[in-house]
mmCIF file of C-alpha atoms and ligand atoms in Angstrom:
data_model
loop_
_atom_site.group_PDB
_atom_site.id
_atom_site.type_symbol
_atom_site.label_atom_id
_atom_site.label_comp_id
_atom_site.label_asym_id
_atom_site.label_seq_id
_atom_site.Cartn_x
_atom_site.Cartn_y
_atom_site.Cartn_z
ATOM 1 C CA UNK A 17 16.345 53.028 31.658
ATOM 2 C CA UNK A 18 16.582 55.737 34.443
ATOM 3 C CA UNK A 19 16.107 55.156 37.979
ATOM 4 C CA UNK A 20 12.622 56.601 37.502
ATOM 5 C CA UNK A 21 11.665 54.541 34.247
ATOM 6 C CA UNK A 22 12.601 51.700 36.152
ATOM 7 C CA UNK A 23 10.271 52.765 38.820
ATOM 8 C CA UNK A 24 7.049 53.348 37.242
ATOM 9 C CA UNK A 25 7.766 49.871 35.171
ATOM 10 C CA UNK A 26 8.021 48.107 38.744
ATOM 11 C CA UNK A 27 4.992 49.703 39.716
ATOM 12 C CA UNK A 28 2.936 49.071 36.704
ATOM 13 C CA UNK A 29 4.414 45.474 37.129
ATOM 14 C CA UNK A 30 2.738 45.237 40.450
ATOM 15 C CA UNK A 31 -0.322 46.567 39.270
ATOM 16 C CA UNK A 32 -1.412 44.733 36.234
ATOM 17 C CA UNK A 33 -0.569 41.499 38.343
ATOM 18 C CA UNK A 34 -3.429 42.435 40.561
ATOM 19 C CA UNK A 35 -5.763 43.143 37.728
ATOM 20 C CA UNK A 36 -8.381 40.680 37.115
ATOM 21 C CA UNK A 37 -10.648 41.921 34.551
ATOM 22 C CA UNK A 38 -10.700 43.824 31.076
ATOM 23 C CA UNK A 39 -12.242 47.281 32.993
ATOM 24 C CA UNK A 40 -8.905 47.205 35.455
ATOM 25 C CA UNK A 41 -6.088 46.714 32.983
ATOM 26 C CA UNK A 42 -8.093 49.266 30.635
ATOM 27 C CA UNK A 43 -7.846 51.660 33.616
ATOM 28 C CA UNK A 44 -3.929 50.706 34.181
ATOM 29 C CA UNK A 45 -3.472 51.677 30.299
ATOM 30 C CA UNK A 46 -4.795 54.894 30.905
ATOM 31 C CA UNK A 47 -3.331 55.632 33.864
ATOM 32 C CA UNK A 48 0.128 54.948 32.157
ATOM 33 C CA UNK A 49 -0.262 55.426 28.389
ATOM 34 C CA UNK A 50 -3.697 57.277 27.911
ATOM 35 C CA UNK A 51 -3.420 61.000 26.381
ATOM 36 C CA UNK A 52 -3.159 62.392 30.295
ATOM 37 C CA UNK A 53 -1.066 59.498 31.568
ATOM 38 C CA UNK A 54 2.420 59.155 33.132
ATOM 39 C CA UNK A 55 4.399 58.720 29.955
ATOM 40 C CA UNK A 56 2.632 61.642 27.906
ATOM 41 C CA UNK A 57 3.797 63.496 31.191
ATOM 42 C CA UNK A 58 7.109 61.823 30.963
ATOM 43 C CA UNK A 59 7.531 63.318 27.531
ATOM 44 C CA UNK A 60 6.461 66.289 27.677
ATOM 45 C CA UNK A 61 9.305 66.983 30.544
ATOM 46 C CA UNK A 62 12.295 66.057 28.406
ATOM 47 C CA UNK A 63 12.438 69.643 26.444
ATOM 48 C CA UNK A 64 12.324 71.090 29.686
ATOM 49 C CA UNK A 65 15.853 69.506 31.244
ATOM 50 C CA UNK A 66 19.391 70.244 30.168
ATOM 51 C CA UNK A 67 20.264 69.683 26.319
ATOM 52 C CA UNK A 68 22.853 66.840 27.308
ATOM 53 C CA UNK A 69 20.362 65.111 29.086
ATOM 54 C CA UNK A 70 17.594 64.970 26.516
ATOM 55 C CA UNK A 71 18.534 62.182 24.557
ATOM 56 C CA UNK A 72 19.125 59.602 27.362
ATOM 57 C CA UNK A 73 15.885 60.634 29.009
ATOM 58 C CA UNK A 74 13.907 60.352 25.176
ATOM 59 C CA UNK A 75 15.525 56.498 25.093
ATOM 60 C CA UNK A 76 14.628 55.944 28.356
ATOM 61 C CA UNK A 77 11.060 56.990 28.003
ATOM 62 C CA UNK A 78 10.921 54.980 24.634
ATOM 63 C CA UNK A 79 12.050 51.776 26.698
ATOM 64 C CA UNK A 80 9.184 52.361 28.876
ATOM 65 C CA UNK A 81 6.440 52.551 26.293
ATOM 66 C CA UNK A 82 7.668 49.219 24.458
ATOM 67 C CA UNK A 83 7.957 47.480 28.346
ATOM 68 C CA UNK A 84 4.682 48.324 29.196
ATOM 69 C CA UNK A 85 2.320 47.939 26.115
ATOM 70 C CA UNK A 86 4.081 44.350 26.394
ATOM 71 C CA UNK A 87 3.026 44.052 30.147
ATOM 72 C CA UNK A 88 -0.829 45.309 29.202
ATOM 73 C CA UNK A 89 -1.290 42.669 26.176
ATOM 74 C CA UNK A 90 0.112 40.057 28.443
ATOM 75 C CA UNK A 91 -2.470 41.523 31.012
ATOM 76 C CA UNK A 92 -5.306 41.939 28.668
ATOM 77 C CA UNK A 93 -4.627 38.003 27.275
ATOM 78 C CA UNK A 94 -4.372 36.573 30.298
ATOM 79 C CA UNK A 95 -7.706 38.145 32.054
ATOM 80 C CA UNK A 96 -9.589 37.764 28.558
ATOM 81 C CA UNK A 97 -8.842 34.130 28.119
ATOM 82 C CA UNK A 98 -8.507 33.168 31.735
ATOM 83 C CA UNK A 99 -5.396 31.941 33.337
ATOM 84 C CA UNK A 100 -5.997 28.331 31.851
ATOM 85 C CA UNK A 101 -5.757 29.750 28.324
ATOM 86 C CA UNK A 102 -2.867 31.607 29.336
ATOM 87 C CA UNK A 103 -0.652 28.922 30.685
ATOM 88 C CA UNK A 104 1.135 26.500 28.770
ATOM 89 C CA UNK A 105 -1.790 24.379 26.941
ATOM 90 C CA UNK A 106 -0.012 20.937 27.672
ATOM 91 C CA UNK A 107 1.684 19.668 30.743
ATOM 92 C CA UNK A 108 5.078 19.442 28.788
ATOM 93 C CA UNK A 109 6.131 16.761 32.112
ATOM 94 C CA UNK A 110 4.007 14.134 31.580
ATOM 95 C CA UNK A 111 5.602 11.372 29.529
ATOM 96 C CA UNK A 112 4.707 11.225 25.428
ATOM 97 C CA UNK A 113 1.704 8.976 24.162
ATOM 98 C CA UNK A 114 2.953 6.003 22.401
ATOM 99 C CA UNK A 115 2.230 6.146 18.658
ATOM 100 C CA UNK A 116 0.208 2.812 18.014
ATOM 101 C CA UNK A 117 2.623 0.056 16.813
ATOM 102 C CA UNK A 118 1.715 -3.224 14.833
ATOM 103 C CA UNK A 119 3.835 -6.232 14.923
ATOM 104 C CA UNK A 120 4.038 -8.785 12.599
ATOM 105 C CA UNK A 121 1.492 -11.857 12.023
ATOM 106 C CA UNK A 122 2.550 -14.961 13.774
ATOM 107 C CA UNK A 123 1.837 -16.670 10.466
ATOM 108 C CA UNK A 124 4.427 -14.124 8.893
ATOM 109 C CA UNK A 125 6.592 -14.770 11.612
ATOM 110 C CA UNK A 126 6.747 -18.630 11.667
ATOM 111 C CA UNK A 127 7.138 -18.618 7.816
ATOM 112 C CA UNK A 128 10.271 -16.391 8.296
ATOM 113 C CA UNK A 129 11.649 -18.923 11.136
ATOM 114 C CA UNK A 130 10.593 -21.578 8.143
ATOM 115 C CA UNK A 131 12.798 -19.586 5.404
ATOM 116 C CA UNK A 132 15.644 -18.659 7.386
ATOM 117 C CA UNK A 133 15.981 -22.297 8.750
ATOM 118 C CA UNK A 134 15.800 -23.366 4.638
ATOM 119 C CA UNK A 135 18.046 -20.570 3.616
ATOM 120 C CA UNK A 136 21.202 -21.707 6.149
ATOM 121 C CA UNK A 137 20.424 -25.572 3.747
ATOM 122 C CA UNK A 138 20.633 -23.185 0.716
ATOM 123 C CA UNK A 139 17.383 -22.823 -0.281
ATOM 124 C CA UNK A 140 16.443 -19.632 -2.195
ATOM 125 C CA UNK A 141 12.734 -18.216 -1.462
ATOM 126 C CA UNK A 142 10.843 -17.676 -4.365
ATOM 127 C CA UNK A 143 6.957 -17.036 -5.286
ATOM 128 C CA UNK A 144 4.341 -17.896 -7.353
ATOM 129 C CA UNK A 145 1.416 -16.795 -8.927
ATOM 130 C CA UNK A 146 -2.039 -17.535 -6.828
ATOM 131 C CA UNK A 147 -3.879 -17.591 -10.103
ATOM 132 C CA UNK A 148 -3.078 -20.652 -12.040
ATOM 133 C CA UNK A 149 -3.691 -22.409 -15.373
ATOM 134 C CA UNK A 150 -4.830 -26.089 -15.154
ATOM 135 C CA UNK A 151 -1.498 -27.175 -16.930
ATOM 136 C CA UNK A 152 0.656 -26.059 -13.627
ATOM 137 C CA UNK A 153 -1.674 -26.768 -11.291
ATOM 138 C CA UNK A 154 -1.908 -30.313 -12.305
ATOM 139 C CA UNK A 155 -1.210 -31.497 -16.070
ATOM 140 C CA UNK A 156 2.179 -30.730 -15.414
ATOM 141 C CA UNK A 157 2.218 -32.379 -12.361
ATOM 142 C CA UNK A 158 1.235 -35.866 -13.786
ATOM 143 C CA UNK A 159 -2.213 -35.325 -12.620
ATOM 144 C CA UNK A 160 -4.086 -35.599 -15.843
ATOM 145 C CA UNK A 161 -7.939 -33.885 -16.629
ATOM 146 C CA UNK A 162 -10.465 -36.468 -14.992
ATOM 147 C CA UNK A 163 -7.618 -38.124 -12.761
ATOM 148 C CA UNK A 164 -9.079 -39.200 -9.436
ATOM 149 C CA UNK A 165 -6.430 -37.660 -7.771
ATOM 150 C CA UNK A 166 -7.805 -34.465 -8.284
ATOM 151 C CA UNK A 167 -10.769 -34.900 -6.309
ATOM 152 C CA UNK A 168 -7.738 -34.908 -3.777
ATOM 153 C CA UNK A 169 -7.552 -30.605 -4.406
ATOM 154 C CA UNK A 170 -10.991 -29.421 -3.465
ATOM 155 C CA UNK A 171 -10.513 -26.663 -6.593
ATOM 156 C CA UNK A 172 -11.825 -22.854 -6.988
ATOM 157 C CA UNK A 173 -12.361 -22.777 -10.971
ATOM 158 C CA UNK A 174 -12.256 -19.302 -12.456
ATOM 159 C CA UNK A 175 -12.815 -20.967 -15.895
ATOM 160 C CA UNK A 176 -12.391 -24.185 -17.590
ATOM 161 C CA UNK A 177 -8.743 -23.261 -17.932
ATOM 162 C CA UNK A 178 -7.976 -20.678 -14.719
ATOM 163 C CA UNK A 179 -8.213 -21.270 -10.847
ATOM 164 C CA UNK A 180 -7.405 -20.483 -7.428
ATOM 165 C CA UNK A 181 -4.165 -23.135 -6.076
ATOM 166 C CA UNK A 182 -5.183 -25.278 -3.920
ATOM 167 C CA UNK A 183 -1.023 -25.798 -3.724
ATOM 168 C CA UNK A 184 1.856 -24.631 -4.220
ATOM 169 C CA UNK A 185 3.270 -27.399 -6.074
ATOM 170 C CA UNK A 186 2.716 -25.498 -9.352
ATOM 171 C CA UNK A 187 5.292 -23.247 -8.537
ATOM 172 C CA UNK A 188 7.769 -26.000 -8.842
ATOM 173 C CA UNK A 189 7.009 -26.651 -12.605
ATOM 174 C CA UNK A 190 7.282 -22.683 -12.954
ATOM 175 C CA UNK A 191 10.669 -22.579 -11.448
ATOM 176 C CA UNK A 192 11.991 -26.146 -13.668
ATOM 177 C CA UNK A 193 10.761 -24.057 -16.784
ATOM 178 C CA UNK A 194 12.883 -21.387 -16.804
ATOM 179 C CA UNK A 195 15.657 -22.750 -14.444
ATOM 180 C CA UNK A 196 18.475 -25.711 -15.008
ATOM 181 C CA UNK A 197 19.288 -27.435 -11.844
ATOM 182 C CA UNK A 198 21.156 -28.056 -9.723
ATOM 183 C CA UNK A 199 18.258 -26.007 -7.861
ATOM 184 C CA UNK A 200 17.050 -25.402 -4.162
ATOM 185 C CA UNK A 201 13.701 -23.502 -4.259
ATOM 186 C CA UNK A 202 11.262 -22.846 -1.305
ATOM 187 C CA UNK A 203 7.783 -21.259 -2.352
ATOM 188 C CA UNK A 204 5.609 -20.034 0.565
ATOM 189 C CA UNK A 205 2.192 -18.396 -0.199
ATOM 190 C CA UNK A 206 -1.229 -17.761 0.001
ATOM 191 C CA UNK A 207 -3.620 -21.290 -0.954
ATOM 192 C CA UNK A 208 -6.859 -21.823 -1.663
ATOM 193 C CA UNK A 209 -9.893 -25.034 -1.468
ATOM 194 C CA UNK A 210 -13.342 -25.262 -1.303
ATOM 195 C CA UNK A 211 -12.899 -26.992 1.997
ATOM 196 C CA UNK A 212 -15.385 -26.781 5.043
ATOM 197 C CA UNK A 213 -13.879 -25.231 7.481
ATOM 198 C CA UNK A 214 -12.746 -26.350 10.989
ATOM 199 C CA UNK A 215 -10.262 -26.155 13.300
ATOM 200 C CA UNK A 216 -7.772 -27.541 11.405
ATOM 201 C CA UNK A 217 -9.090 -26.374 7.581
ATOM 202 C CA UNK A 218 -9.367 -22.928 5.757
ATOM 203 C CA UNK A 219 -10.680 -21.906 2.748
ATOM 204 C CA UNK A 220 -7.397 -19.519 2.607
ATOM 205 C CA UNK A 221 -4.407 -21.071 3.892
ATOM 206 C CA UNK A 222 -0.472 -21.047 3.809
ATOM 207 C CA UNK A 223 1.920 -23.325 1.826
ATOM 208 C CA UNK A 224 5.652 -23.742 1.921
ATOM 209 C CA UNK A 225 6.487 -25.874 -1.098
ATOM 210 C CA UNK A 226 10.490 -27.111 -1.251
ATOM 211 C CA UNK A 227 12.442 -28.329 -4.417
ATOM 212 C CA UNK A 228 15.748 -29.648 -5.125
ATOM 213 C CA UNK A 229 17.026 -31.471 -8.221
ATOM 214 C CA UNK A 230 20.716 -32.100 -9.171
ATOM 215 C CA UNK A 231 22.957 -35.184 -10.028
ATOM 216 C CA UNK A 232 22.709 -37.590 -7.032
ATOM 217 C CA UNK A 233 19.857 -35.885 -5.541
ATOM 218 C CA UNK A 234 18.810 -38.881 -3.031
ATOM 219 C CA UNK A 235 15.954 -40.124 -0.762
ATOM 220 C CA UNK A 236 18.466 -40.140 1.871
ATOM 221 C CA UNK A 237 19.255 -36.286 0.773
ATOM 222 C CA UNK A 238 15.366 -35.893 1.387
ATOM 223 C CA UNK A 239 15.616 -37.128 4.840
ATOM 224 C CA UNK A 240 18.298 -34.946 6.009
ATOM 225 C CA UNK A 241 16.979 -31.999 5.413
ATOM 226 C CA UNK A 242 13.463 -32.283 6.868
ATOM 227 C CA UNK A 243 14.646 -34.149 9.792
ATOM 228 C CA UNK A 244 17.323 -30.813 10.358
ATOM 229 C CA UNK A 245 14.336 -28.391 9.186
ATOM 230 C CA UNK A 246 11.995 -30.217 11.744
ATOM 231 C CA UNK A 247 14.608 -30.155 14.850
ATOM 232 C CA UNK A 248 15.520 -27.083 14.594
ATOM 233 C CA UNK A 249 11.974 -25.389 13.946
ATOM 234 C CA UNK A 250 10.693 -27.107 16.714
ATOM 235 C CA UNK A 251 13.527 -26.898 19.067
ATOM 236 C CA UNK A 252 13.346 -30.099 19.970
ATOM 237 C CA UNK A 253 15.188 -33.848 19.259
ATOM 238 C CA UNK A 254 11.934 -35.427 17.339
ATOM 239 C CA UNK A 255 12.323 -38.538 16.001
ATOM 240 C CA UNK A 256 11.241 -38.057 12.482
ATOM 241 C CA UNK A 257 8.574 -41.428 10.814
ATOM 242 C CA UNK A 258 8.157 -41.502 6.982
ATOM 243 C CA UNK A 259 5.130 -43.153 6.098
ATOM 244 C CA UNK A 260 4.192 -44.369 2.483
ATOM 245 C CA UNK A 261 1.661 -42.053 0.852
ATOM 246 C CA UNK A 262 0.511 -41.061 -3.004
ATOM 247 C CA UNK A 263 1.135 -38.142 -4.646
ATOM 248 C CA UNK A 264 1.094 -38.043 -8.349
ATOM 249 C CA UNK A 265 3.952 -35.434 -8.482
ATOM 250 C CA UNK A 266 6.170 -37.822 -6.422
ATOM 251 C CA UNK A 267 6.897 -41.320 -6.806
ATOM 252 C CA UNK A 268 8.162 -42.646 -3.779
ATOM 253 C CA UNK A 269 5.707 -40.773 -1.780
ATOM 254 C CA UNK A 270 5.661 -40.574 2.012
ATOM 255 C CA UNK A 271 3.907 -38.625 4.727
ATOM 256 C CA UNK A 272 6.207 -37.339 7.146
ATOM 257 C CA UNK A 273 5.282 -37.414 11.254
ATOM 258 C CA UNK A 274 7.738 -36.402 14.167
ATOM 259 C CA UNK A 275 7.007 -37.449 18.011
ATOM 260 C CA UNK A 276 5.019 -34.927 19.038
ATOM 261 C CA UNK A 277 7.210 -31.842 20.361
ATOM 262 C CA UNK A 278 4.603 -31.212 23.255
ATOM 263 C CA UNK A 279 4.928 -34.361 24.888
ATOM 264 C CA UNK A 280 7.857 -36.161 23.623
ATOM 265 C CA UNK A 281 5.458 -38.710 22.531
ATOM 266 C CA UNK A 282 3.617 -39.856 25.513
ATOM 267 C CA UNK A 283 0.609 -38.441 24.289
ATOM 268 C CA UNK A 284 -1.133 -34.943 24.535
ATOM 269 C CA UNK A 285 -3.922 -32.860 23.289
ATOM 270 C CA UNK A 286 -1.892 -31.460 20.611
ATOM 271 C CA UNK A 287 -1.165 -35.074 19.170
ATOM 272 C CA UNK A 288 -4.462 -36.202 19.630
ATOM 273 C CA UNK A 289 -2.977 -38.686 22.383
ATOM 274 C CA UNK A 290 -1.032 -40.960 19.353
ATOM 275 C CA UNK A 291 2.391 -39.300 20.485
ATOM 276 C CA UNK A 292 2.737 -38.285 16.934
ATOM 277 C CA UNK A 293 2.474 -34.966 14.525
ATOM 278 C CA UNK A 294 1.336 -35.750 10.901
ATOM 279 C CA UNK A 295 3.467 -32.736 9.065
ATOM 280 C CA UNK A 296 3.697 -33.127 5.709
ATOM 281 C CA UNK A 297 3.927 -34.560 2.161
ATOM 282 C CA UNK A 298 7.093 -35.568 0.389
ATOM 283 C CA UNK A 299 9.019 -37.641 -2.108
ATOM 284 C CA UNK A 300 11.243 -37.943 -4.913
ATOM 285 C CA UNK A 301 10.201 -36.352 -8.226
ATOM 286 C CA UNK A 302 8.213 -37.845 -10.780
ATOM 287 C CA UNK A 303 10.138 -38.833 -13.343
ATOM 288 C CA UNK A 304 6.633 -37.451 -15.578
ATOM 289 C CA UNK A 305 7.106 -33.974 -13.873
ATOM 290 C CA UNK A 306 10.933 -33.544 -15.318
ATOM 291 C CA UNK A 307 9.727 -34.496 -18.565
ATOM 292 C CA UNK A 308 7.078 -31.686 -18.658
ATOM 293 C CA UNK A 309 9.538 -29.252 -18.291
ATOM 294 C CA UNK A 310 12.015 -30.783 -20.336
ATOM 295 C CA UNK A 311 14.701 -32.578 -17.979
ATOM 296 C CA UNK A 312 17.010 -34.938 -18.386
ATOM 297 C CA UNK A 313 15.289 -38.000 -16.479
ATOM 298 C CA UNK A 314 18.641 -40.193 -16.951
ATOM 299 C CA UNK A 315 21.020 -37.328 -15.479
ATOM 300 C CA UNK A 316 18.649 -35.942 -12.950
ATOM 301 C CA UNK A 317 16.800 -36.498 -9.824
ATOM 302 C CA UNK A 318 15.422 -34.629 -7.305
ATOM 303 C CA UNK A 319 13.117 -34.491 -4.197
ATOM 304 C CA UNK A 320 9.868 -32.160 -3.163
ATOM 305 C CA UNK A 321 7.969 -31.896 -0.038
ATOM 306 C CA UNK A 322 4.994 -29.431 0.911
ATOM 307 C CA UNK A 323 4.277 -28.057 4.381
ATOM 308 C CA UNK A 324 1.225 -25.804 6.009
ATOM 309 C CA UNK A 325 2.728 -22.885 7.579
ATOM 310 C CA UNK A 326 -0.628 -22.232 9.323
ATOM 311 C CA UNK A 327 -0.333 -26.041 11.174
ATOM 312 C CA UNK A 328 3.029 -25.390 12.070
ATOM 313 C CA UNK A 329 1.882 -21.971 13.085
ATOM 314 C CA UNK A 330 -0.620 -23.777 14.989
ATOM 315 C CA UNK A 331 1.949 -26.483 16.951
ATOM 316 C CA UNK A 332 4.738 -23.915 17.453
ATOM 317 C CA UNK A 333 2.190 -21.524 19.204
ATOM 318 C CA UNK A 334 -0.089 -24.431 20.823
ATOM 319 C CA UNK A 335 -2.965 -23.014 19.341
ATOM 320 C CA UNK A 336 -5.975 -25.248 19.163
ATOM 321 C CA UNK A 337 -8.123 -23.272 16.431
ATOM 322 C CA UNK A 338 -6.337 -22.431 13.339
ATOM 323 C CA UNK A 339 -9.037 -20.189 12.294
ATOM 324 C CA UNK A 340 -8.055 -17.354 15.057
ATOM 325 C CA UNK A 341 -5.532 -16.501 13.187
ATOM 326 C CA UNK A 342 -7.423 -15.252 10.147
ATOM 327 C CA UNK A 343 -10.490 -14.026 12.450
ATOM 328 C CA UNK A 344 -8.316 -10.098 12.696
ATOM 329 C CA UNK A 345 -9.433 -10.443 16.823
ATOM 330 C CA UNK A 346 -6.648 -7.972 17.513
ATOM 331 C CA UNK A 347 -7.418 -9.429 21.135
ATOM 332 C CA UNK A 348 -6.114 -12.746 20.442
ATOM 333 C CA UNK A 349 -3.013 -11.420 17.372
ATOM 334 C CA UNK A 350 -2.106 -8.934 19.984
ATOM 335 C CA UNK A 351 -0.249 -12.108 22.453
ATOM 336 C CA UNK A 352 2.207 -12.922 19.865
HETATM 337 N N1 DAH B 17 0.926 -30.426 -2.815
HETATM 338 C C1 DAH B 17 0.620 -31.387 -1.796
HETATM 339 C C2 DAH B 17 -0.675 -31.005 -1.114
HETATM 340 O O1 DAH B 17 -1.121 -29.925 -1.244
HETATM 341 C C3 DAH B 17 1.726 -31.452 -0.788
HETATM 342 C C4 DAH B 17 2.936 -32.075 -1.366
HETATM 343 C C5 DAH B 17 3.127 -33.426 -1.272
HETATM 344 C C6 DAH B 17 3.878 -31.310 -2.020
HETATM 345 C C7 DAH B 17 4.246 -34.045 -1.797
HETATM 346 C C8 DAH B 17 5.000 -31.897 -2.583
HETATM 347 C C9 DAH B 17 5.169 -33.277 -2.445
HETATM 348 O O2 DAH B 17 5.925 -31.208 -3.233
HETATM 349 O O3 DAH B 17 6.272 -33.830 -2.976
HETATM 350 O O4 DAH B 17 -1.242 -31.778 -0.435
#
């Protein structure tokens, strides 16, 4: 640019900056780039100065041109649209939105604090199907068609020969079919009964189920490992109470309790004020079950227990009404 290029550009500058409506700036294009304007003036004056200066004064004029038709869209933008429009549409200072994150379930998360603790005693997670025959569900597991027990499993039938488990004991049967011990299984999942439901029962609940069967497999083998499952799930020392129960899969059977982690015992809400948490069922196989699926009952043995994820849920969280966390009130999931 020339000392005078730069001049009228400083000067247009100046002048579209005061402009505040379409009529000015149109008036400003004119002035500068209209047929009579500055730079048809500008030119038209180059043929009249020295040959060697010519060229220099063409590029000069050209620079001009290009500088301000940019200045008069800017111009013409900015007083169309309004300075808001013309800004930046976003404060690019303020801090980001956070992209909505979920978390996990605390049932999901207490049944992987469940596996993990079973996985260190070398238990291997495995699943099984929700839909189940009758034979799994209980022929298999010594529970024969119009055994009492069964009242004991409050049953979804799909048909005569299909339903819903109400356990996930089947899934032991499953894994002795197609596996030869020795074997550690844990099954969690998804369990079903036509219970009425309260704090404490769901239609829809959560089962872990735990099998192992070897040479030697013992009562006392049994013991260990629930009494180091329980202490370390709950973080606490419990003191660990094996009751005698029934289970037709099992025979001994026993209930297992543990003072009550809240209290140490003395009594709480969470106990029901008896010092003690009723956890779950357990034994040592049936020796009915191995010969369903084809064991050797002289060579083997082998114990099974089955836990609710949702109670222990429940205790670990010291929530009094199971049924919150099935309810999806993202108020109350939303804590954990
Ligand atoms: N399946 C039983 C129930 O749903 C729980 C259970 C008890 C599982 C004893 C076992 C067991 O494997 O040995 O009530």
């Amino acid at each position: 640019m020339t000392e005078q290029t730069e001049q009228i550009l400083s000067e247009a500058r100046e002048q579209l900056a005061g402009a505040e409506t379409p009529e000015e700036v149109e008036a400003l294009r004119v002035r500068y780039l209209g047929r009579k304007g500055l730079l048809t003036d500008l030119f038209g004056a180059i043929p009249q100065l020295p040959a060697d200066q010519r060229p220099a004064a063409g590029r000069a004029a050209n620079e001009l041109k290009g500088a301000l038709e940019a200045l008069l869209e800017e111009a013409r933008r900015r007083v169309e649209c309004g300075e808001a429009e013309a800004a930046p549409s976003f404060d690019p200072t303020l801090p980001g939105l956070r992209p909505p994150m979920g978390h996990i379930h605390p049932v999901s998360s207490t049944l992987e604090e469940m596996l993990d603790i079973f996985r260190t005693l070398g238990f291997e997670a495995v699943r099984g199907p929700e839909v189940e025959t009758d034979w799994y569900n209980f022929e298999a597991l010594n529970i024969p068609a119009d055994h009492p027990a069964r009242d004991d499993w409050d049953t979804f039938y799909l048909t005569d020969e299909l339903l819903l488990r109400p356990h996930t004991s089947p899934a032991q049967i499953r894994v002795m079919e197609s596996c030869q011990p020795p074997l550690r299984i844990v099954v969690p999942g998804r369990c079903f009964r036509r219970d009425t439901e309260d704090a404490r029962h769901f239609s829809m609940f959560h089962q872990l189920e735990g099998l192992m069967v070897g040479e030697d497999v013992s009562f006392g083998d049994l013991k260990a490992v629930l009494h180091i499952f329980l202490r370390r799930f709950l973080r606490a020392d419990v003191d660990v109470r094996f009751e005698p129960d029934f289970f037709p899969f099992t025979e001994p059977s026993a209930q297992v309790h543990c003072t009550c982690a809240n209290c140490g015992g003395d009594g709480c809400r969470t106990c029901s004020y008896s010092g003690w948490l009723e956890l779950l069922g357990c034994g040592m196989v049936d020796p009915n079950v191995f010969e369903a699926v084809g064991y050797d009952t002289e060579r083997y043995t082998g114990f099974a227990f089955g836990m609710g994820i949702d109670r222990l849920a429940m205790l670990k969280h010291d929530i009094p009404d199971g049924r919150l966390f099935f309810q999806n009130d993202l108020r109350f999931l939303r804590q954990f």
